[in-house]
Coordinates of C-alpha atoms in Angstrom, one line a residue:
X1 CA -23.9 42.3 23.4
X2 CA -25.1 40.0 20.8
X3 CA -23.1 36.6 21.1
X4 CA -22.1 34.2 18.3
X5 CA -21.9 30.7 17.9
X6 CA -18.4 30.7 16.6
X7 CA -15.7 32.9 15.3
X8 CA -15.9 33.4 11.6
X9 CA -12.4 34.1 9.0
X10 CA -12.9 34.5 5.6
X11 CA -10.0 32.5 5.4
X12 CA -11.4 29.0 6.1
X13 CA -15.2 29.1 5.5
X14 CA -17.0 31.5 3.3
X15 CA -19.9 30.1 2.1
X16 CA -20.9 29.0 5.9
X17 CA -20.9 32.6 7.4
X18 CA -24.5 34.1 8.1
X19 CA -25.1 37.4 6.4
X20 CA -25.7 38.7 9.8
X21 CA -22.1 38.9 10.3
X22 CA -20.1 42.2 10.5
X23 CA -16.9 43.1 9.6
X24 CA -14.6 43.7 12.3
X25 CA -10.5 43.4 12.3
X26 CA -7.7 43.8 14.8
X27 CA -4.2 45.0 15.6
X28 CA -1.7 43.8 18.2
X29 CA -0.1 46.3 20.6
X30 CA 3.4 45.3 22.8
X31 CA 5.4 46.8 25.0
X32 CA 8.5 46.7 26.8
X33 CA 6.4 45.9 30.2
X34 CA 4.4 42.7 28.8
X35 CA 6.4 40.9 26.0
X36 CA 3.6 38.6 25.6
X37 CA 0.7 40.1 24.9
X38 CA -2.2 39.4 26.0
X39 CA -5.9 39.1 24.1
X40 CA -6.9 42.5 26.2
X41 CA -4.6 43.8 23.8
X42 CA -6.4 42.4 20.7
X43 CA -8.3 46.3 19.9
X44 CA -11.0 45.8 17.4
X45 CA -10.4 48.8 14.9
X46 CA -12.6 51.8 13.9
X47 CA -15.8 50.4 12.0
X48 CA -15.6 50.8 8.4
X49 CA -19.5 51.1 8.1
X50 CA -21.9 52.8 10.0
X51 CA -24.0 49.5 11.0
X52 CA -21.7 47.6 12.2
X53 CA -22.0 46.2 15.9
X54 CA -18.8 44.7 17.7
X55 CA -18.0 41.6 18.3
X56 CA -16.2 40.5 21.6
X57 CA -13.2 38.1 21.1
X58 CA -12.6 35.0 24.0
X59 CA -9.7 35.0 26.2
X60 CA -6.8 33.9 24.9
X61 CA -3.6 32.9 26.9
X62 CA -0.6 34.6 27.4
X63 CA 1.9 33.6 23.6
X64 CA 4.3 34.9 21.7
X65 CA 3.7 38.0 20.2
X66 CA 4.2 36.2 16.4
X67 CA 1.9 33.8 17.1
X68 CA -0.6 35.9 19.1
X69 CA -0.3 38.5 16.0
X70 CA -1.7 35.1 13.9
X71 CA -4.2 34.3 15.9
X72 CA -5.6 38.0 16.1
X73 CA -5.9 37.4 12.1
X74 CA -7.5 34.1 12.5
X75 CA -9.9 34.9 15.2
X76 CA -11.0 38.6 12.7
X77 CA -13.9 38.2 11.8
X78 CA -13.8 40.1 8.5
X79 CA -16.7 39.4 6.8
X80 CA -18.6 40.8 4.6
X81 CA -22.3 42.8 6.5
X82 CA -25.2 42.2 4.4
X83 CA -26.4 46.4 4.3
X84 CA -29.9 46.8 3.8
X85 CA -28.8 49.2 0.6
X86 CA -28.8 48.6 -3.4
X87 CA -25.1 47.4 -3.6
X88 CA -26.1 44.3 -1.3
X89 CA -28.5 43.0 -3.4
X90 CA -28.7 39.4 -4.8
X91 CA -27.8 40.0 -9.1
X92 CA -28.4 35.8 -9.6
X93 CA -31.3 36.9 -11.9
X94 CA -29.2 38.8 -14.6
X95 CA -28.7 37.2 -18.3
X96 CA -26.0 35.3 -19.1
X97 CA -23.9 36.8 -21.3
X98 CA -21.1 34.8 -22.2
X99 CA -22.1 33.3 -25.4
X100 CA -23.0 29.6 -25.0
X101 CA -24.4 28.6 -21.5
X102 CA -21.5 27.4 -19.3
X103 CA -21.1 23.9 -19.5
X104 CA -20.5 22.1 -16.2
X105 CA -18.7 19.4 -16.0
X106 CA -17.4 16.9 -13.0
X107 CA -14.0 16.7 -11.9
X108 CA -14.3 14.6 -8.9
X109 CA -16.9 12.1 -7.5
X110 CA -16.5 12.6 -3.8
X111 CA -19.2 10.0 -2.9
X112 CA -17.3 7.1 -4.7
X113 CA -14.4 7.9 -3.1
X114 CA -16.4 8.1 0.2
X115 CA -15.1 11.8 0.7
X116 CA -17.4 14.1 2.8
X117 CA -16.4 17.8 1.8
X118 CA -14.1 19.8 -0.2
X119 CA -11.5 21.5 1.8
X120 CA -9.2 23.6 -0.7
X121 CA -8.4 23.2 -4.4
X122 CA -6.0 24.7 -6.8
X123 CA -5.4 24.5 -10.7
X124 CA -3.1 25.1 -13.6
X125 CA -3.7 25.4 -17.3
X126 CA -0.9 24.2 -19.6
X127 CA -2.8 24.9 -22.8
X128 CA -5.7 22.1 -23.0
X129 CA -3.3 20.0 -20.1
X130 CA -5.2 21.3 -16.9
X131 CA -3.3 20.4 -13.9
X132 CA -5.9 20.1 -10.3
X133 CA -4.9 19.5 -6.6
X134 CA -7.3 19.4 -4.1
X135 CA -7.7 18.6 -0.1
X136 CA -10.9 16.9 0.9
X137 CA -12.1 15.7 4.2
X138 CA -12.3 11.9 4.8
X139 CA -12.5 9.7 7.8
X140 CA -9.5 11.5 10.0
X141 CA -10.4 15.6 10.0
X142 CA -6.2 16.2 10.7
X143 CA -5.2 13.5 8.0
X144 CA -7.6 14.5 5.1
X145 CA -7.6 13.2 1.4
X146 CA -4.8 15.0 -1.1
X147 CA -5.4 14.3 -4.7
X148 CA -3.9 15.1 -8.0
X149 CA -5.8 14.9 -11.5
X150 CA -5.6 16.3 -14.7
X151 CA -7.0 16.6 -18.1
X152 CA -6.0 16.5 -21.5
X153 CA -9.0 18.8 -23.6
X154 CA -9.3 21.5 -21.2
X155 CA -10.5 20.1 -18.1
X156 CA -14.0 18.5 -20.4
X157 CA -12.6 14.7 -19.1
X158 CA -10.1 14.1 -16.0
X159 CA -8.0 11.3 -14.9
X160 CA -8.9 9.4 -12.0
X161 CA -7.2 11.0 -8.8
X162 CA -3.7 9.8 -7.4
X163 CA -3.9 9.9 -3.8
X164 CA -0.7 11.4 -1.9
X165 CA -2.5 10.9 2.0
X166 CA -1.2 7.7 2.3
X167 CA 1.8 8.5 1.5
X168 CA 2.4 11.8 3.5
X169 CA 1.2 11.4 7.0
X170 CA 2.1 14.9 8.8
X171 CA -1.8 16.7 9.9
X172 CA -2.6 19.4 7.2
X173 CA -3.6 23.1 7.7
X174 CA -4.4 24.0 4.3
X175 CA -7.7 25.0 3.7
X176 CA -9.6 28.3 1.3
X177 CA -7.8 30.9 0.6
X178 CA -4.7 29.5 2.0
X179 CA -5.1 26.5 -0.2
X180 CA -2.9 23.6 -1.7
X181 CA -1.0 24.5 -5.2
X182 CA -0.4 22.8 -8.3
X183 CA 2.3 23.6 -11.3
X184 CA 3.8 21.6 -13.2
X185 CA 6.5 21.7 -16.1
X186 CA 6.9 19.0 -18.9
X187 CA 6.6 15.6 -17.0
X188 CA 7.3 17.0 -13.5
X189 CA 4.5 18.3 -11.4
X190 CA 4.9 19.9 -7.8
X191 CA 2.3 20.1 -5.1
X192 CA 2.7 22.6 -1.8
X193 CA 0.4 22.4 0.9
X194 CA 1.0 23.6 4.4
X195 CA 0.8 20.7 7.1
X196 CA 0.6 21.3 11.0
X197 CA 3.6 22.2 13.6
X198 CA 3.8 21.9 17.1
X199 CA 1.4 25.3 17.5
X200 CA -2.2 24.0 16.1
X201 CA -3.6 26.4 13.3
X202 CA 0.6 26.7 12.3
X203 CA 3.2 25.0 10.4
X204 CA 5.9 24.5 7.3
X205 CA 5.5 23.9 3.8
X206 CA 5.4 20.6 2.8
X207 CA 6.5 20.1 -0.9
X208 CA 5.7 16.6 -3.0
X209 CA 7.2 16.1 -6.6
X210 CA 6.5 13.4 -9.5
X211 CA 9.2 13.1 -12.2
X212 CA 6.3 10.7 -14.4
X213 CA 3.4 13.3 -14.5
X214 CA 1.8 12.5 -11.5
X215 CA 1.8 8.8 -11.5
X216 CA 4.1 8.7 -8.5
X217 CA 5.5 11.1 -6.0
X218 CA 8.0 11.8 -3.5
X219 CA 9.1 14.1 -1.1
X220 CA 10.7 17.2 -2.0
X221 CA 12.6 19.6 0.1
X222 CA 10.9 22.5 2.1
X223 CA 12.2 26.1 0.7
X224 CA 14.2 27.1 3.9
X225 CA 14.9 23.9 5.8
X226 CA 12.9 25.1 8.2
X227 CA 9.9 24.1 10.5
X228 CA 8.9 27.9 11.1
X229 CA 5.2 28.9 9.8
X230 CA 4.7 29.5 6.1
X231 CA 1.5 30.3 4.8
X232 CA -0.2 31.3 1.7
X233 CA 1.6 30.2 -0.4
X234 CA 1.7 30.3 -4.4
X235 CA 3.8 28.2 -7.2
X236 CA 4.4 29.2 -10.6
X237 CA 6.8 27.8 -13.4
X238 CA 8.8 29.7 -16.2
X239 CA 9.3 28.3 -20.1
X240 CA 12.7 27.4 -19.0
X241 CA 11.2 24.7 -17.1
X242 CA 11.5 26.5 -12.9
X243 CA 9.5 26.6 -10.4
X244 CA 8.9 29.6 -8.6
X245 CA 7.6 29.6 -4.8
X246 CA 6.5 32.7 -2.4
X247 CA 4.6 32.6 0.9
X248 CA 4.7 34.4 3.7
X249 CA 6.6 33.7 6.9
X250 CA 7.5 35.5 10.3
X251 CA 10.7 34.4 10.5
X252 CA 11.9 37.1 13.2
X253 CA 9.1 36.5 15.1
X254 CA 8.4 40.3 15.2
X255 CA 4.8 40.1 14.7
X256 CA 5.4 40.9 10.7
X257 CA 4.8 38.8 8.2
X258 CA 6.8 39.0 4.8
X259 CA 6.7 37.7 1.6
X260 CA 9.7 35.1 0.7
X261 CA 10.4 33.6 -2.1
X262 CA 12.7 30.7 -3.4
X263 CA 13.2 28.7 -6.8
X264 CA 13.5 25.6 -7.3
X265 CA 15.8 24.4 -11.0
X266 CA 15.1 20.3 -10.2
X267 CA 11.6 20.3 -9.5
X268 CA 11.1 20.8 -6.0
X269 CA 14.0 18.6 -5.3
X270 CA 16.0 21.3 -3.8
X271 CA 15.6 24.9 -3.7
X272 CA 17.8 28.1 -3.8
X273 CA 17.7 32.0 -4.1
X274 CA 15.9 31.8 -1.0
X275 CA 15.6 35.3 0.3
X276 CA 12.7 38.2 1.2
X277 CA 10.8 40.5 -1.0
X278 CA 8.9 42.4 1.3
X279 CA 10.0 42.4 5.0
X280 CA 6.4 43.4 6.0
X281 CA 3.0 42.3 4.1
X282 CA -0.2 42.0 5.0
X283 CA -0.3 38.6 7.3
X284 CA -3.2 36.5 6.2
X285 CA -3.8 37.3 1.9
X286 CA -3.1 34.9 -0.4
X287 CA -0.2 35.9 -3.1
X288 CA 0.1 35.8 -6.8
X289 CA 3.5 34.4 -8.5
X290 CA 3.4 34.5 -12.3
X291 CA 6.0 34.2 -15.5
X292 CA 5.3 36.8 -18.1
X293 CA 5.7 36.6 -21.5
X294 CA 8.4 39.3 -21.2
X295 CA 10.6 37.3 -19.1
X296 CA 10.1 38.7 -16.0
X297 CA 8.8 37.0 -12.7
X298 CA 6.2 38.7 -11.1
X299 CA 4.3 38.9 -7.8
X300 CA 1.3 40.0 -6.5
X301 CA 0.8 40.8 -3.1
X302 CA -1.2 42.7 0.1
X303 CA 1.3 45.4 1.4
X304 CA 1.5 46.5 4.9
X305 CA 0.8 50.3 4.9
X306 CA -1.3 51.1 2.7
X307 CA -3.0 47.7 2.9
X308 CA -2.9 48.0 -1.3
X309 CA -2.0 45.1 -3.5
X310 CA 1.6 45.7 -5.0
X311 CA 3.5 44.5 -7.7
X312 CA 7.3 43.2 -7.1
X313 CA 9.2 41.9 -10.5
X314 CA 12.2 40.2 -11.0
X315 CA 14.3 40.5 -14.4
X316 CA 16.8 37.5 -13.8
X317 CA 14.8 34.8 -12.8
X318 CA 14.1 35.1 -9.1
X319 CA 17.5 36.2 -8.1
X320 CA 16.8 39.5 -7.1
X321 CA 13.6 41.6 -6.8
X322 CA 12.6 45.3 -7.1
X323 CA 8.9 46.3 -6.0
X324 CA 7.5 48.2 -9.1
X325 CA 4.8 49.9 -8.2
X326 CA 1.3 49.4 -6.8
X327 CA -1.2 48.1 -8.4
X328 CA -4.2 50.2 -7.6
X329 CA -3.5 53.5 -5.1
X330 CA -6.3 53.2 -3.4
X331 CA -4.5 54.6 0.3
X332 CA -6.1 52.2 2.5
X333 CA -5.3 52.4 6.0
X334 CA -6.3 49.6 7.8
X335 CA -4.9 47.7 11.1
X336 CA -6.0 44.0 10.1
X337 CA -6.2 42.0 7.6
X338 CA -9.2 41.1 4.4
X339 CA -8.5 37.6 3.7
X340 CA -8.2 38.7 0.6
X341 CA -5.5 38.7 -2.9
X342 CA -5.7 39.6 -6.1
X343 CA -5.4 37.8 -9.4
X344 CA -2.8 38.1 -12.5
X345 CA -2.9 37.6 -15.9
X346 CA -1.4 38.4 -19.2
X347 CA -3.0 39.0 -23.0
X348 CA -1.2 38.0 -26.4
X349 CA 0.3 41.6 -26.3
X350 CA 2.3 41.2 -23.4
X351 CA -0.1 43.0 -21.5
X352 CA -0.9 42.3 -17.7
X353 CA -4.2 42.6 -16.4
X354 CA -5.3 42.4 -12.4
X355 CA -7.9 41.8 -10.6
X356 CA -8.1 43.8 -6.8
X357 CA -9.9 44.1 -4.1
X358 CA -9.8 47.3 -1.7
X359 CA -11.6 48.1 1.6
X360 CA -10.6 52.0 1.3
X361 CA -13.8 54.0 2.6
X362 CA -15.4 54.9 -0.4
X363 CA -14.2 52.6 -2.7
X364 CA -14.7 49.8 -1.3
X365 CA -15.0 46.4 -4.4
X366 CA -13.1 44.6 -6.5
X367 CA -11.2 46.6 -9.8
X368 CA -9.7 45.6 -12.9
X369 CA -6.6 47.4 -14.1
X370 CA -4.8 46.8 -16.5
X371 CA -0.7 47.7 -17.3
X372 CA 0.6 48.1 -21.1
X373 CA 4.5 48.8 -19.7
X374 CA 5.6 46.1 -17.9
X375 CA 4.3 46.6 -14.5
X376 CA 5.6 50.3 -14.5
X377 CA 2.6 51.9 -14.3
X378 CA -1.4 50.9 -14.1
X379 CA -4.5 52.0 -15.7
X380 CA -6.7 53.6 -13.2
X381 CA -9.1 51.3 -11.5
X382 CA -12.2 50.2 -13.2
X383 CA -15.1 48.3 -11.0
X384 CA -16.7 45.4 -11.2
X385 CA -20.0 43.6 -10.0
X386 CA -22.6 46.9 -9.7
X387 CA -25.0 46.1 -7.5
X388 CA -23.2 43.3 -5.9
X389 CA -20.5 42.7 -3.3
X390 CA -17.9 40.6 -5.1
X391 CA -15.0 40.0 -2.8
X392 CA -12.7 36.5 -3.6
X393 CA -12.1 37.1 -7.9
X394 CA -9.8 35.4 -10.2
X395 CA -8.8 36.3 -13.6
X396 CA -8.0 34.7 -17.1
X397 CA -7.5 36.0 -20.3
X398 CA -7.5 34.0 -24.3
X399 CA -8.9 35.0 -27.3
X400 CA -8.6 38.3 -26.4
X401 CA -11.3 38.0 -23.9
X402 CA -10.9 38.7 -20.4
X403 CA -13.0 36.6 -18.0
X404 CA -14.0 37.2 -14.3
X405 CA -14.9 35.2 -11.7
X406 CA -16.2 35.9 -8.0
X407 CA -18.3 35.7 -5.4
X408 CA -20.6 37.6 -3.3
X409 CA -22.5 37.6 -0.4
X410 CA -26.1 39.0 -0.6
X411 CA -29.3 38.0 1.0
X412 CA -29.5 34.5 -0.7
X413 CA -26.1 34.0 1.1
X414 CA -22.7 33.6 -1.0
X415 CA -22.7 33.0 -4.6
X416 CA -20.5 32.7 -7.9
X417 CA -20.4 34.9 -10.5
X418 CA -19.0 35.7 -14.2
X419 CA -18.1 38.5 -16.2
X420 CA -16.6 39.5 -19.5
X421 CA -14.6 42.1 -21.0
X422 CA -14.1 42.2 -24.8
X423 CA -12.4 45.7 -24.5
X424 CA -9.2 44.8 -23.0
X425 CA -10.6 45.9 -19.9
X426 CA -12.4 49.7 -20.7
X427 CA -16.2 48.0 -20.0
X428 CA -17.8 44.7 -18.6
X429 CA -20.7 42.7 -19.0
X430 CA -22.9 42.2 -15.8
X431 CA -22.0 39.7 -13.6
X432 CA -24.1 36.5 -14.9
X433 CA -24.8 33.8 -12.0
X434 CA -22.2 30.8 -12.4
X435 CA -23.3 28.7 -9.3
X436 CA -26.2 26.8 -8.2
X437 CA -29.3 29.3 -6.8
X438 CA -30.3 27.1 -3.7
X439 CA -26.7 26.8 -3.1
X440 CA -23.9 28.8 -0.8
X441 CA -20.9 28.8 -3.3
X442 CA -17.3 30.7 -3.0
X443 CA -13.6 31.0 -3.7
X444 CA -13.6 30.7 -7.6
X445 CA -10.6 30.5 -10.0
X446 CA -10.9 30.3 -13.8
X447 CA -8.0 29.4 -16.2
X448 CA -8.1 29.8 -20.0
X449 CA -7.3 26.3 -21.7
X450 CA -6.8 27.1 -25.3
X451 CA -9.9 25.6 -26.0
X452 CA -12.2 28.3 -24.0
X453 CA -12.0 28.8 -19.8
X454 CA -12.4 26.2 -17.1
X455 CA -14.0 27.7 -13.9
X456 CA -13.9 25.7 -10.4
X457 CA -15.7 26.9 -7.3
X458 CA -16.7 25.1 -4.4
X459 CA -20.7 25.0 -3.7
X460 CA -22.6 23.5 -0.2
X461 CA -26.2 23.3 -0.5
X462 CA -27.9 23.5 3.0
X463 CA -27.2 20.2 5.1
X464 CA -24.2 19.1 2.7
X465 CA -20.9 19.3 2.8
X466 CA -18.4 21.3 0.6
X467 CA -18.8 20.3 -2.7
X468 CA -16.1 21.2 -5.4
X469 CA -18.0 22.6 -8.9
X470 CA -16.7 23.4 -12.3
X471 CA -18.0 24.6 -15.9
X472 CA -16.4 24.8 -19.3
X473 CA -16.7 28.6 -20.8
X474 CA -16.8 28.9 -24.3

């Protein structure tokens, strides 16, 4: 059986993984006789294609079942297999479409900073004010650099970052795809990043707040008053000035995660209407929290069964929550866990458009779809990236354009692509490469600014360390 160096998760470092890799997953089984499972009861699942090869998982000792049930996530190694077919191949040669050439543009200098790698990132686009937090390593790899910046014309010049390390001691756990998050409302801006507990690889939500616009900050308050795991995570803010928090949590250490939510009406300062929208989701996916122009709340989230991304909405501001529907009924029946969300966005017409990505046999890819009632209902499923494998996507819309970003793995290794819709959605240009060619690059997100799109990746060219990357889109 053919043995690997390490254990791979999408989850913490993409652009590193060999193509060689295979997808595999795995469920947890208990019973009444062994309440602590063991890792002989970690059961790799049926392979979803035909040339896949197994992978054997290490001992683990004996743990709780919630925390074993983590660490099966963590130690998956579901990643995408570079198939010798058409849909595998590299696309980095295809045309740019997107009128002018992407302009790149740098937001941080990691060398004068003496920072050695990008660890996670997030941003938020208040018109041209672009809001930026990001986690790099420095000397101590559990105490790593936290940084806030922004930019005042749409993310073309930034401010120098404000370091919060110093500041906030506790070991961090934050990384891709469970990354640090932005927002910010007026003059107050609120950071969440997850830092450790006593289990490594585990731990709360730690929330920072700055009343000045990110001159100064202080501690908030954690959404439960709790020290139980919370994990990818998402923060969002309404025109009225709220913040808006879900994560995921297994709070009755059953071996489910669900989706929580709270909101915070001072700024992170305390928070309230702390309660659960899903009692089971899918364990290791980042979510989506958005205000709509209609008022409503929305979030967008990895169900349990099927493992299709859902829709839940609240009408009163985060006080209650109804799930509305799914958001792409794809069926798929899987007993793990992608590493994977979805994206969210609205048009000038109310409109919300998403961006999803399904394993079902068959259909496996990322889809647009688009919803013209609220939520109610979706369009069906359009794809995206022929002749790639795009996986991680973000969305944004402006000028009624619609702009996609993603990345996929092919032969070269990972890379970061764009797309464009000028059709509301109906038809897509081909994905045009955005990162470097020599480079491995993943985990993109784009924001539209009001003067054009902003797109951030991170990029590691061979022997370097984590780089974080960005273009202006006009």
């Amino acid at each position: 059986m053919r043995k690997l160096p390490r254990l791979y998760s999408l989850k913490d470092d993409w652009a590193a993984i060999p193509s060689s890799v295979d997808i595999v997953s795995v469920e947890t089984r208990k019973s009444a006789a062994r309440p602590h499972p063991r890792s002989s009861d970690i059961q790799l699942c049926p392979p979803m294609w035909s040339n896949q090869r197994p992978i054997q998982f290490p001992e683990v000792p004996p743990m709780p079942l919630g925390r074993l049930f983590r660490t099966a996530a963590l130690l998956s190694a579901a990643v995408l297999t570079a198939c010798d077919n058409a849909s595998e191949r590299d696309a980095g040669g295809a045309a740019n479409v997107i009128g002018a050439a992407p302009e790149p543009v740098q937001i941080v200098d990691f060398a004068a900073l003496g920072l050695q790698g990008l660890r996670s990132f997030d941003v938020q686009a208040n018109g041209a004010k672009v809001h930026a937090a990001f986690i790099a390593d420095g000397g101590d790899p559990r105490q790593p650099y936290i940084g806030y910046l922004h930019s005042e014309d749409g993310g073309r010049h930034w401010s120098a970052p404000v370091a919060l390390a110093g500041q906030f001691q506790q070991p961090v756990e934050s990384k891709t795809g469970n990354d640090i998050q932005v927002a910010a409302s007026g003059d107050n801006v609120v950071l969440v990043w997850q830092v450790s507990g006593e289990i490594p690889g585990m731990g709360p939500l730690f929330v920072a707040r700055s009343a000045d616009g990110g001159q100064s900050w202080q501690a908030g308050a954690n959404p439960t008053g709790s020290d139980i795991d919370q994990s990818h995570h998402d923060l969002a803010t309404d025109a009225a000035g709220r913040f808006h928090l879900v994560w995921l949590d297994d709070r009755d250490e059953n071996g489910y995660q669900g989706l929580r939510y709270a909101r915070s009406d001072d700024a992170g300062l305390h928070w309230q209407a702390a309660q659960s929208v899903d009692d089971s989701s899918c364990s290791c996916c980042w979510n989506r929290i958005a205000a709509a122009p209609d008022g409503k709340i929305d979030i967008l989230y990895r169900d349990m069964e099927p493992r299709d991304m859902a829709l839940a909405q609240s009408t009163d501001a985060g006080i209650s929550w109804q799930r509305s529907a799914a958001v792409g009924g794809f069926g798929w029946k899987f007993d793990g866990c992608p590493h994977n969300g979805g994206s969210l966005a609205y048009a000038d017409d109310a409109s919300r458009h998403a961006l999803v990505w399904t394993g079902a046999d068959q259909q496996v890819g990322l889809y647009h779809l688009q919803s013209t009632d609220g939520g109610t209902s979706w369009s069906a499923p359009h794809r995206l990236g022929d002749g790639m494998s795009p996986f991680h996507a973000d969305l944004a819309v402006g000028a009624e354009r619609l702009l996609a970003v993603w990345d996929a793995l092919g032969p070269a290794g990972s890379k970061v692509y764009l797309a464009e819709s000028a059709d509301h959605g109906a038809s897509w240009t081909q994905g045009s490469l955005l990162s470097a060619p020599a480079a491995s690059a993943g985990f993109p997100r784009i924001v539209a600014t009001g003067q054009g799109w902003l797109a951030l990746w991170y990029e590691q060219q061979p022997g370097s360390a984590k780089q974080w990357r960005a273009a202006l889109i006009h």
